[in-house]
Amino acid sequence: MDSFNPTTKTQAALTSALQAASAAGHPEIRPAHLLMALLTQNDGIAAPLLEAVGVEPATIRAEAQRLIDRLPQVTGASSQPQLSRESLAAITAAQQLATEMDDEYVSTEHLMVGLATGDSDVAKLLNGHGASRKPCGRRSSRCAAARGSPAPTRRPPTRRWRSTRPT
């Protein structure tokens, strides 16, 4: 992933997930941490994307929190949590999606689709509610309407999406 170029919002979500995992004493940053970080971002796109495919964000948020609450905690020597295998797979899938779409940066939308890919608990959660890669991809008209912005070709594109969103 040497070409990983996150948008400002994606970088903020990754940082937030790291902080949440660290504060909870979790040894790994799990996909549930990433999902919660996306769902709790101010002016984020995660909730509107879920709504666009008919999924209630509050339900996903509550179930993601339950997944986090069940994670093991470590005490004693403090070390920074590392990305879990599933989180790395989701980020890699997001990077691949951005590349397929000829986007220069990995947006939070790409990360949401990446989280819905694979076999993690979060992927199962999202897919179980109908928020799979296919309906959440940018080529879906419902998600394109939720996104409302052009392709991420510079660092802060996820900040602009609401300003161009149809009302």
Short mmCIF file of N, CA and C in Angstrom, two decimals:
data_model
loop_
_atom_site.label_atom_id
_atom_site.label_comp_id
_atom_site.label_asym_id
_atom_site.label_seq_id
_atom_site.Cartn_x
_atom_site.Cartn_y
_atom_site.Cartn_z
N MET A 1 0.83 -1.19 0.00
CA MET A 1 0.00 0.00 0.00
C MET A 1 0.87 1.25 0.00
N ASP A 2 1.95 1.22 -0.74
CA ASP A 2 2.82 2.37 -0.77
C ASP A 2 2.20 3.55 -1.49
N SER A 3 1.12 3.34 -2.24
CA SER A 3 0.48 4.45 -2.94
C SER A 3 -0.79 4.92 -2.22
N PHE A 4 -0.92 4.61 -0.95
CA PHE A 4 -2.11 4.99 -0.19
C PHE A 4 -2.14 6.49 0.02
N ASN A 5 -3.12 7.15 -0.60
CA ASN A 5 -3.31 8.59 -0.48
C ASN A 5 -4.70 8.85 0.10
N PRO A 6 -4.81 8.99 1.40
CA PRO A 6 -6.13 9.24 1.99
C PRO A 6 -6.52 10.71 1.89
N THR A 7 -7.83 10.94 1.79
CA THR A 7 -8.32 12.31 1.90
C THR A 7 -8.16 12.75 3.36
N THR A 8 -8.38 14.00 3.61
CA THR A 8 -8.29 14.52 4.98
C THR A 8 -9.27 13.80 5.89
N LYS A 9 -10.49 13.58 5.42
CA LYS A 9 -11.51 12.89 6.23
C LYS A 9 -11.15 11.42 6.47
N THR A 10 -10.57 10.78 5.47
CA THR A 10 -10.15 9.40 5.65
C THR A 10 -9.03 9.31 6.67
N GLN A 11 -8.07 10.22 6.58
CA GLN A 11 -6.98 10.24 7.55
C GLN A 11 -7.51 10.51 8.95
N ALA A 12 -8.49 11.41 9.06
CA ALA A 12 -9.10 11.70 10.36
C ALA A 12 -9.81 10.47 10.92
N ALA A 13 -10.48 9.71 10.05
CA ALA A 13 -11.17 8.49 10.49
C ALA A 13 -10.17 7.45 10.98
N LEU A 14 -9.06 7.30 10.28
CA LEU A 14 -8.03 6.35 10.71
C LEU A 14 -7.44 6.75 12.05
N THR A 15 -7.20 8.04 12.22
CA THR A 15 -6.67 8.55 13.49
C THR A 15 -7.67 8.34 14.62
N SER A 16 -8.94 8.63 14.34
CA SER A 16 -9.99 8.44 15.34
C SER A 16 -10.12 6.97 15.75
N ALA A 17 -10.03 6.07 14.78
CA ALA A 17 -10.10 4.64 15.07
C ALA A 17 -8.92 4.21 15.94
N LEU A 18 -7.74 4.73 15.65
CA LEU A 18 -6.55 4.43 16.45
C LEU A 18 -6.74 4.92 17.88
N GLN A 19 -7.23 6.14 18.03
CA GLN A 19 -7.43 6.72 19.36
C GLN A 19 -8.48 5.93 20.14
N ALA A 20 -9.56 5.53 19.47
CA ALA A 20 -10.61 4.77 20.15
C ALA A 20 -10.09 3.41 20.61
N ALA A 21 -9.35 2.73 19.74
CA ALA A 21 -8.80 1.43 20.11
C ALA A 21 -7.81 1.56 21.27
N SER A 22 -6.99 2.58 21.21
CA SER A 22 -6.00 2.81 22.27
C SER A 22 -6.68 3.12 23.60
N ALA A 23 -7.67 4.00 23.57
CA ALA A 23 -8.37 4.39 24.79
C ALA A 23 -9.09 3.21 25.44
N ALA A 24 -9.57 2.28 24.61
CA ALA A 24 -10.30 1.12 25.13
C ALA A 24 -9.37 -0.02 25.52
N GLY A 25 -8.08 0.13 25.28
CA GLY A 25 -7.14 -0.92 25.61
C GLY A 25 -7.15 -2.08 24.64
N HIS A 26 -7.60 -1.84 23.42
CA HIS A 26 -7.64 -2.89 22.41
C HIS A 26 -6.28 -2.98 21.71
N PRO A 27 -5.77 -4.19 21.53
CA PRO A 27 -4.46 -4.34 20.90
C PRO A 27 -4.47 -4.12 19.39
N GLU A 28 -5.66 -4.17 18.79
CA GLU A 28 -5.77 -4.01 17.34
C GLU A 28 -6.83 -2.98 17.00
N ILE A 29 -6.66 -2.35 15.85
CA ILE A 29 -7.69 -1.48 15.27
C ILE A 29 -8.51 -2.39 14.37
N ARG A 30 -9.72 -2.66 14.81
CA ARG A 30 -10.60 -3.58 14.10
C ARG A 30 -11.51 -2.81 13.15
N PRO A 31 -12.12 -3.48 12.17
CA PRO A 31 -13.05 -2.81 11.27
C PRO A 31 -14.17 -2.07 12.01
N ALA A 32 -14.59 -2.58 13.15
CA ALA A 32 -15.64 -1.89 13.93
C ALA A 32 -15.16 -0.52 14.39
N HIS A 33 -13.88 -0.39 14.74
CA HIS A 33 -13.34 0.92 15.11
C HIS A 33 -13.40 1.87 13.91
N LEU A 34 -13.03 1.35 12.73
CA LEU A 34 -13.05 2.18 11.52
C LEU A 34 -14.48 2.60 11.19
N LEU A 35 -15.42 1.66 11.28
CA LEU A 35 -16.82 1.98 10.98
C LEU A 35 -17.36 3.03 11.94
N MET A 36 -17.09 2.86 13.23
CA MET A 36 -17.56 3.86 14.21
C MET A 36 -16.93 5.22 13.95
N ALA A 37 -15.67 5.24 13.58
CA ALA A 37 -15.01 6.51 13.27
C ALA A 37 -15.70 7.18 12.08
N LEU A 38 -16.06 6.42 11.08
CA LEU A 38 -16.75 6.99 9.92
C LEU A 38 -18.15 7.47 10.27
N LEU A 39 -18.85 6.69 11.09
CA LEU A 39 -20.23 7.04 11.44
C LEU A 39 -20.32 8.24 12.38
N THR A 40 -19.25 8.53 13.09
CA THR A 40 -19.29 9.64 14.05
C THR A 40 -18.59 10.89 13.54
N GLN A 41 -18.13 10.88 12.30
CA GLN A 41 -17.48 12.08 11.74
C GLN A 41 -18.50 13.18 11.52
N ASN A 42 -18.10 14.40 11.86
CA ASN A 42 -18.94 15.56 11.54
C ASN A 42 -18.98 15.71 10.02
N ASP A 43 -20.15 15.92 9.49
CA ASP A 43 -20.36 16.07 8.05
C ASP A 43 -19.80 14.90 7.25
N GLY A 44 -19.81 13.71 7.85
CA GLY A 44 -19.30 12.53 7.16
C GLY A 44 -20.31 11.99 6.16
N ILE A 45 -19.82 11.11 5.31
CA ILE A 45 -20.66 10.55 4.26
C ILE A 45 -21.20 9.16 4.61
N ALA A 46 -20.70 8.55 5.67
CA ALA A 46 -21.09 7.18 6.01
C ALA A 46 -22.60 7.05 6.25
N ALA A 47 -23.15 7.90 7.10
CA ALA A 47 -24.58 7.81 7.40
C ALA A 47 -25.43 8.07 6.15
N PRO A 48 -25.16 9.12 5.37
CA PRO A 48 -25.95 9.31 4.14
C PRO A 48 -25.81 8.15 3.15
N LEU A 49 -24.64 7.54 3.07
CA LEU A 49 -24.49 6.37 2.19
C LEU A 49 -25.37 5.23 2.66
N LEU A 50 -25.38 4.98 3.96
CA LEU A 50 -26.23 3.92 4.49
C LEU A 50 -27.70 4.23 4.23
N GLU A 51 -28.09 5.47 4.48
CA GLU A 51 -29.48 5.87 4.22
C GLU A 51 -29.83 5.71 2.75
N ALA A 52 -28.89 5.99 1.86
CA ALA A 52 -29.14 5.90 0.42
C ALA A 52 -29.45 4.48 -0.03
N VAL A 53 -28.95 3.50 0.71
CA VAL A 53 -29.25 2.10 0.36
C VAL A 53 -30.30 1.50 1.29
N GLY A 54 -30.99 2.36 2.05
CA GLY A 54 -32.09 1.92 2.88
C GLY A 54 -31.71 1.32 4.21
N VAL A 55 -30.55 1.68 4.73
CA VAL A 55 -30.08 1.14 6.00
C VAL A 55 -30.07 2.26 7.04
N GLU A 56 -30.59 1.97 8.22
CA GLU A 56 -30.64 2.95 9.30
C GLU A 56 -29.27 3.06 9.97
N PRO A 57 -28.61 4.23 9.87
CA PRO A 57 -27.28 4.39 10.46
C PRO A 57 -27.23 4.12 11.97
N ALA A 58 -28.29 4.48 12.69
CA ALA A 58 -28.29 4.27 14.15
C ALA A 58 -28.23 2.78 14.48
N THR A 59 -28.88 1.96 13.69
CA THR A 59 -28.84 0.51 13.89
C THR A 59 -27.43 -0.02 13.68
N ILE A 60 -26.80 0.41 12.60
CA ILE A 60 -25.43 -0.02 12.31
C ILE A 60 -24.48 0.47 13.40
N ARG A 61 -24.67 1.72 13.83
CA ARG A 61 -23.81 2.28 14.89
C ARG A 61 -23.93 1.46 16.17
N ALA A 62 -25.16 1.11 16.56
CA ALA A 62 -25.38 0.33 17.78
C ALA A 62 -24.76 -1.06 17.67
N GLU A 63 -24.92 -1.69 16.52
CA GLU A 63 -24.35 -3.03 16.34
C GLU A 63 -22.82 -2.98 16.27
N ALA A 64 -22.27 -1.93 15.66
CA ALA A 64 -20.81 -1.77 15.63
C ALA A 64 -20.28 -1.55 17.04
N GLN A 65 -21.00 -0.80 17.85
CA GLN A 65 -20.57 -0.59 19.23
C GLN A 65 -20.58 -1.90 20.01
N ARG A 66 -21.57 -2.75 19.76
CA ARG A 66 -21.61 -4.06 20.41
C ARG A 66 -20.39 -4.91 20.01
N LEU A 67 -20.00 -4.81 18.74
CA LEU A 67 -18.80 -5.53 18.29
C LEU A 67 -17.57 -5.02 19.03
N ILE A 68 -17.47 -3.72 19.18
CA ILE A 68 -16.33 -3.11 19.88
C ILE A 68 -16.32 -3.53 21.35
N ASP A 69 -17.50 -3.52 21.97
CA ASP A 69 -17.59 -3.87 23.39
C ASP A 69 -17.15 -5.31 23.67
N ARG A 70 -17.25 -6.18 22.68
CA ARG A 70 -16.86 -7.59 22.86
C ARG A 70 -15.38 -7.84 22.61
N LEU A 71 -14.64 -6.84 22.15
CA LEU A 71 -13.23 -7.04 21.83
C LEU A 71 -12.40 -7.21 23.10
N PRO A 72 -11.34 -8.01 23.02
CA PRO A 72 -10.47 -8.19 24.19
C PRO A 72 -9.70 -6.91 24.50
N GLN A 73 -9.40 -6.74 25.78
CA GLN A 73 -8.62 -5.59 26.23
C GLN A 73 -7.31 -6.09 26.82
N VAL A 74 -6.29 -5.28 26.69
CA VAL A 74 -5.01 -5.60 27.31
C VAL A 74 -4.70 -4.54 28.35
N THR A 75 -4.04 -4.96 29.40
CA THR A 75 -3.62 -4.02 30.44
C THR A 75 -2.13 -4.18 30.64
N GLY A 76 -1.55 -3.23 31.30
CA GLY A 76 -0.12 -3.29 31.56
C GLY A 76 0.63 -2.39 30.59
N ALA A 77 1.67 -2.94 30.02
CA ALA A 77 2.51 -2.16 29.11
C ALA A 77 1.67 -1.61 27.96
N SER A 78 1.76 -0.32 27.79
CA SER A 78 0.96 0.30 26.74
C SER A 78 1.74 0.30 25.43
N SER A 79 1.10 -0.18 24.41
CA SER A 79 1.66 -0.12 23.07
C SER A 79 0.55 0.35 22.14
N GLN A 80 0.95 0.96 21.07
CA GLN A 80 -0.03 1.50 20.14
C GLN A 80 -0.70 0.35 19.39
N PRO A 81 -2.05 0.38 19.31
CA PRO A 81 -2.75 -0.67 18.57
C PRO A 81 -2.31 -0.69 17.10
N GLN A 82 -2.27 -1.87 16.55
CA GLN A 82 -1.91 -2.05 15.14
C GLN A 82 -3.17 -2.42 14.36
N LEU A 83 -3.14 -2.18 13.05
CA LEU A 83 -4.26 -2.58 12.20
C LEU A 83 -4.40 -4.09 12.22
N SER A 84 -5.62 -4.56 12.38
CA SER A 84 -5.88 -6.00 12.30
C SER A 84 -5.81 -6.43 10.84
N ARG A 85 -5.74 -7.72 10.63
CA ARG A 85 -5.73 -8.26 9.27
C ARG A 85 -6.96 -7.81 8.49
N GLU A 86 -8.13 -7.83 9.16
CA GLU A 86 -9.38 -7.44 8.50
C GLU A 86 -9.40 -5.94 8.18
N SER A 87 -8.87 -5.12 9.07
CA SER A 87 -8.82 -3.67 8.81
C SER A 87 -7.89 -3.37 7.65
N LEU A 88 -6.76 -4.04 7.63
CA LEU A 88 -5.82 -3.85 6.52
C LEU A 88 -6.45 -4.28 5.20
N ALA A 89 -7.21 -5.38 5.23
CA ALA A 89 -7.90 -5.85 4.02
C ALA A 89 -8.93 -4.83 3.56
N ALA A 90 -9.65 -4.21 4.49
CA ALA A 90 -10.65 -3.20 4.13
C ALA A 90 -9.98 -1.97 3.52
N ILE A 91 -8.87 -1.55 4.09
CA ILE A 91 -8.14 -0.39 3.56
C ILE A 91 -7.56 -0.71 2.19
N THR A 92 -7.06 -1.92 2.03
CA THR A 92 -6.54 -2.35 0.73
C THR A 92 -7.65 -2.38 -0.31
N ALA A 93 -8.83 -2.88 0.07
CA ALA A 93 -9.97 -2.90 -0.84
C ALA A 93 -10.39 -1.48 -1.21
N ALA A 94 -10.34 -0.56 -0.24
CA ALA A 94 -10.67 0.84 -0.51
C ALA A 94 -9.67 1.44 -1.50
N GLN A 95 -8.39 1.15 -1.32
CA GLN A 95 -7.36 1.64 -2.23
C GLN A 95 -7.57 1.07 -3.63
N GLN A 96 -7.90 -0.22 -3.72
CA GLN A 96 -8.15 -0.84 -5.02
C GLN A 96 -9.35 -0.22 -5.70
N LEU A 97 -10.40 0.07 -4.93
CA LEU A 97 -11.59 0.71 -5.50
C LEU A 97 -11.25 2.09 -6.03
N ALA A 98 -10.49 2.86 -5.26
CA ALA A 98 -10.09 4.19 -5.72
C ALA A 98 -9.30 4.09 -7.02
N THR A 99 -8.42 3.11 -7.10
CA THR A 99 -7.62 2.91 -8.32
C THR A 99 -8.52 2.52 -9.49
N GLU A 100 -9.47 1.60 -9.27
CA GLU A 100 -10.41 1.19 -10.31
C GLU A 100 -11.22 2.37 -10.83
N MET A 101 -11.53 3.29 -9.94
CA MET A 101 -12.37 4.44 -10.30
C MET A 101 -11.53 5.62 -10.79
N ASP A 102 -10.23 5.42 -10.90
CA ASP A 102 -9.30 6.49 -11.31
C ASP A 102 -9.35 7.69 -10.39
N ASP A 103 -9.60 7.46 -9.11
CA ASP A 103 -9.58 8.52 -8.11
C ASP A 103 -8.17 8.61 -7.55
N GLU A 104 -7.70 9.81 -7.35
CA GLU A 104 -6.35 10.02 -6.84
C GLU A 104 -6.24 9.73 -5.35
N TYR A 105 -7.32 9.91 -4.62
CA TYR A 105 -7.29 9.76 -3.17
C TYR A 105 -8.31 8.74 -2.71
N VAL A 106 -8.03 8.11 -1.59
CA VAL A 106 -8.95 7.16 -0.97
C VAL A 106 -9.88 7.96 -0.07
N SER A 107 -11.14 8.02 -0.46
CA SER A 107 -12.12 8.80 0.30
C SER A 107 -12.80 7.93 1.36
N THR A 108 -13.57 8.57 2.21
CA THR A 108 -14.32 7.82 3.21
C THR A 108 -15.35 6.91 2.55
N GLU A 109 -15.84 7.31 1.40
CA GLU A 109 -16.76 6.45 0.65
C GLU A 109 -16.05 5.17 0.24
N HIS A 110 -14.84 5.29 -0.28
CA HIS A 110 -14.06 4.09 -0.63
C HIS A 110 -13.87 3.20 0.60
N LEU A 111 -13.58 3.83 1.73
CA LEU A 111 -13.35 3.07 2.96
C LEU A 111 -14.63 2.35 3.40
N MET A 112 -15.78 3.00 3.26
CA MET A 112 -17.05 2.34 3.60
C MET A 112 -17.25 1.10 2.74
N VAL A 113 -16.99 1.23 1.44
CA VAL A 113 -17.13 0.09 0.54
C VAL A 113 -16.11 -0.99 0.91
N GLY A 114 -14.89 -0.57 1.25
CA GLY A 114 -13.87 -1.52 1.68
C GLY A 114 -14.29 -2.29 2.92
N LEU A 115 -14.95 -1.61 3.84
CA LEU A 115 -15.42 -2.27 5.06
C LEU A 115 -16.52 -3.29 4.76
N ALA A 116 -17.28 -3.06 3.70
CA ALA A 116 -18.35 -3.99 3.32
C ALA A 116 -17.82 -5.18 2.52
N THR A 117 -16.53 -5.17 2.24
CA THR A 117 -15.88 -6.23 1.45
C THR A 117 -15.17 -7.19 2.40
N GLY A 118 -15.15 -8.45 2.06
CA GLY A 118 -14.40 -9.41 2.86
C GLY A 118 -15.28 -10.20 3.81
N ASP A 119 -14.64 -10.74 4.86
CA ASP A 119 -15.36 -11.63 5.77
C ASP A 119 -15.30 -11.18 7.22
N SER A 120 -15.00 -9.92 7.46
CA SER A 120 -14.94 -9.42 8.84
C SER A 120 -16.35 -9.34 9.43
N ASP A 121 -16.41 -9.18 10.74
CA ASP A 121 -17.70 -9.00 11.41
C ASP A 121 -18.44 -7.78 10.86
N VAL A 122 -17.71 -6.72 10.57
CA VAL A 122 -18.33 -5.50 10.04
C VAL A 122 -18.85 -5.74 8.62
N ALA A 123 -18.10 -6.46 7.80
CA ALA A 123 -18.58 -6.78 6.45
C ALA A 123 -19.87 -7.60 6.54
N LYS A 124 -19.89 -8.56 7.45
CA LYS A 124 -21.10 -9.37 7.64
C LYS A 124 -22.26 -8.51 8.14
N LEU A 125 -21.96 -7.59 9.05
CA LEU A 125 -22.98 -6.67 9.57
C LEU A 125 -23.55 -5.82 8.44
N LEU A 126 -22.68 -5.17 7.68
CA LEU A 126 -23.13 -4.30 6.60
C LEU A 126 -23.88 -5.08 5.52
N ASN A 127 -23.32 -6.20 5.10
CA ASN A 127 -23.97 -7.02 4.08
C ASN A 127 -25.30 -7.57 4.56
N GLY A 128 -25.37 -7.93 5.83
CA GLY A 128 -26.61 -8.45 6.41
C GLY A 128 -27.74 -7.43 6.40
N HIS A 129 -27.38 -6.17 6.40
CA HIS A 129 -28.38 -5.10 6.35
C HIS A 129 -28.57 -4.55 4.94
N GLY A 130 -27.92 -5.14 3.96
CA GLY A 130 -28.09 -4.70 2.58
C GLY A 130 -27.12 -3.63 2.12
N ALA A 131 -26.11 -3.35 2.92
CA ALA A 131 -25.11 -2.34 2.54
C ALA A 131 -23.85 -3.04 2.06
N SER A 132 -23.98 -3.77 0.95
CA SER A 132 -22.84 -4.49 0.40
C SER A 132 -22.09 -3.60 -0.58
N ARG A 133 -21.00 -4.13 -1.14
CA ARG A 133 -20.19 -3.34 -2.06
C ARG A 133 -21.01 -2.86 -3.25
N LYS A 134 -21.84 -3.71 -3.82
CA LYS A 134 -22.57 -3.33 -5.03
C LYS A 134 -23.47 -2.11 -4.82
N PRO A 135 -24.39 -2.12 -3.83
CA PRO A 135 -25.22 -0.93 -3.69
C PRO A 135 -24.49 0.28 -3.15
N CYS A 136 -23.35 0.08 -2.50
CA CYS A 136 -22.63 1.22 -1.93
C CYS A 136 -21.59 1.81 -2.87
N GLY A 137 -21.35 1.19 -4.00
CA GLY A 137 -20.35 1.73 -4.93
C GLY A 137 -20.82 3.03 -5.56
N ARG A 138 -19.88 3.85 -6.01
CA ARG A 138 -20.22 5.16 -6.56
C ARG A 138 -21.07 5.05 -7.81
N ARG A 139 -20.97 3.96 -8.53
CA ARG A 139 -21.74 3.83 -9.75
C ARG A 139 -23.23 3.61 -9.47
N SER A 140 -23.58 3.34 -8.24
CA SER A 140 -24.98 3.23 -7.85
C SER A 140 -25.58 4.63 -7.83
N SER A 141 -26.71 4.82 -8.49
CA SER A 141 -27.30 6.16 -8.58
C SER A 141 -27.72 6.69 -7.21
N ARG A 142 -28.20 5.81 -6.33
CA ARG A 142 -28.59 6.28 -5.00
C ARG A 142 -27.39 6.80 -4.22
N CYS A 143 -26.28 6.09 -4.32
CA CYS A 143 -25.08 6.53 -3.59
C CYS A 143 -24.44 7.73 -4.26
N ALA A 144 -24.54 7.80 -5.58
CA ALA A 144 -24.01 8.97 -6.27
C ALA A 144 -24.77 10.21 -5.84
N ALA A 145 -26.08 10.08 -5.66
CA ALA A 145 -26.87 11.22 -5.19
C ALA A 145 -26.48 11.60 -3.77
N ALA A 146 -26.20 10.61 -2.94
CA ALA A 146 -25.78 10.90 -1.56
C ALA A 146 -24.41 11.56 -1.55
N ARG A 147 -23.54 11.10 -2.44
CA ARG A 147 -22.19 11.65 -2.49
C ARG A 147 -22.24 13.07 -3.02
N GLY A 148 -22.84 13.27 -4.18
CA GLY A 148 -23.05 14.60 -4.72
C GLY A 148 -21.82 15.37 -5.14
N SER A 149 -20.64 14.83 -5.01
CA SER A 149 -19.44 15.59 -5.36
C SER A 149 -18.66 14.86 -6.44
N PRO A 150 -17.75 15.56 -7.06
CA PRO A 150 -16.92 14.92 -8.07
C PRO A 150 -15.95 13.92 -7.45
N ALA A 151 -15.26 13.20 -8.28
CA ALA A 151 -14.28 12.21 -7.82
C ALA A 151 -13.20 12.87 -6.98
N PRO A 152 -12.69 12.14 -5.99
CA PRO A 152 -11.63 12.70 -5.15
C PRO A 152 -10.32 12.84 -5.92
N THR A 153 -10.03 14.03 -6.38
CA THR A 153 -8.80 14.27 -7.13
C THR A 153 -7.86 15.19 -6.38
N ARG A 154 -8.25 15.61 -5.20
CA ARG A 154 -7.34 16.37 -4.35
C ARG A 154 -7.66 16.04 -2.91
N ARG A 155 -6.79 16.42 -2.01
CA ARG A 155 -6.85 15.94 -0.64
C ARG A 155 -8.19 16.18 0.07
N PRO A 156 -8.82 17.34 0.04
CA PRO A 156 -10.04 17.50 0.86
C PRO A 156 -11.38 17.24 0.17
N PRO A 157 -11.53 16.31 -0.78
CA PRO A 157 -12.81 16.20 -1.46
C PRO A 157 -13.96 15.79 -0.56
N THR A 158 -13.72 15.01 0.49
CA THR A 158 -14.84 14.56 1.31
C THR A 158 -15.45 15.71 2.10
N ARG A 159 -14.79 16.84 2.15
CA ARG A 159 -15.36 17.99 2.83
C ARG A 159 -16.39 18.70 1.95
N ARG A 160 -16.27 18.54 0.63
CA ARG A 160 -17.12 19.27 -0.30
C ARG A 160 -18.43 18.56 -0.62
N TRP A 161 -18.56 17.30 -0.32
CA TRP A 161 -19.67 16.54 -0.85
C TRP A 161 -21.03 17.09 -0.49
N ARG A 162 -21.24 17.57 0.71
CA ARG A 162 -22.57 18.07 1.10
C ARG A 162 -22.93 19.36 0.39
N SER A 163 -21.96 20.19 0.08
CA SER A 163 -22.27 21.48 -0.54
C SER A 163 -22.85 21.31 -1.93
N THR A 164 -22.57 20.20 -2.59
CA THR A 164 -23.09 19.98 -3.93
C THR A 164 -24.20 18.94 -3.95
N ARG A 165 -24.60 18.47 -2.78
CA ARG A 165 -25.63 17.45 -2.66
C ARG A 165 -26.98 18.05 -3.05
N PRO A 166 -27.76 17.34 -3.90
CA PRO A 166 -29.08 17.84 -4.26
C PRO A 166 -29.99 17.92 -3.04
N THR A 167 -30.82 18.91 -3.00
CA THR A 167 -31.72 19.07 -1.85
C THR A 167 -33.10 18.57 -2.16
#
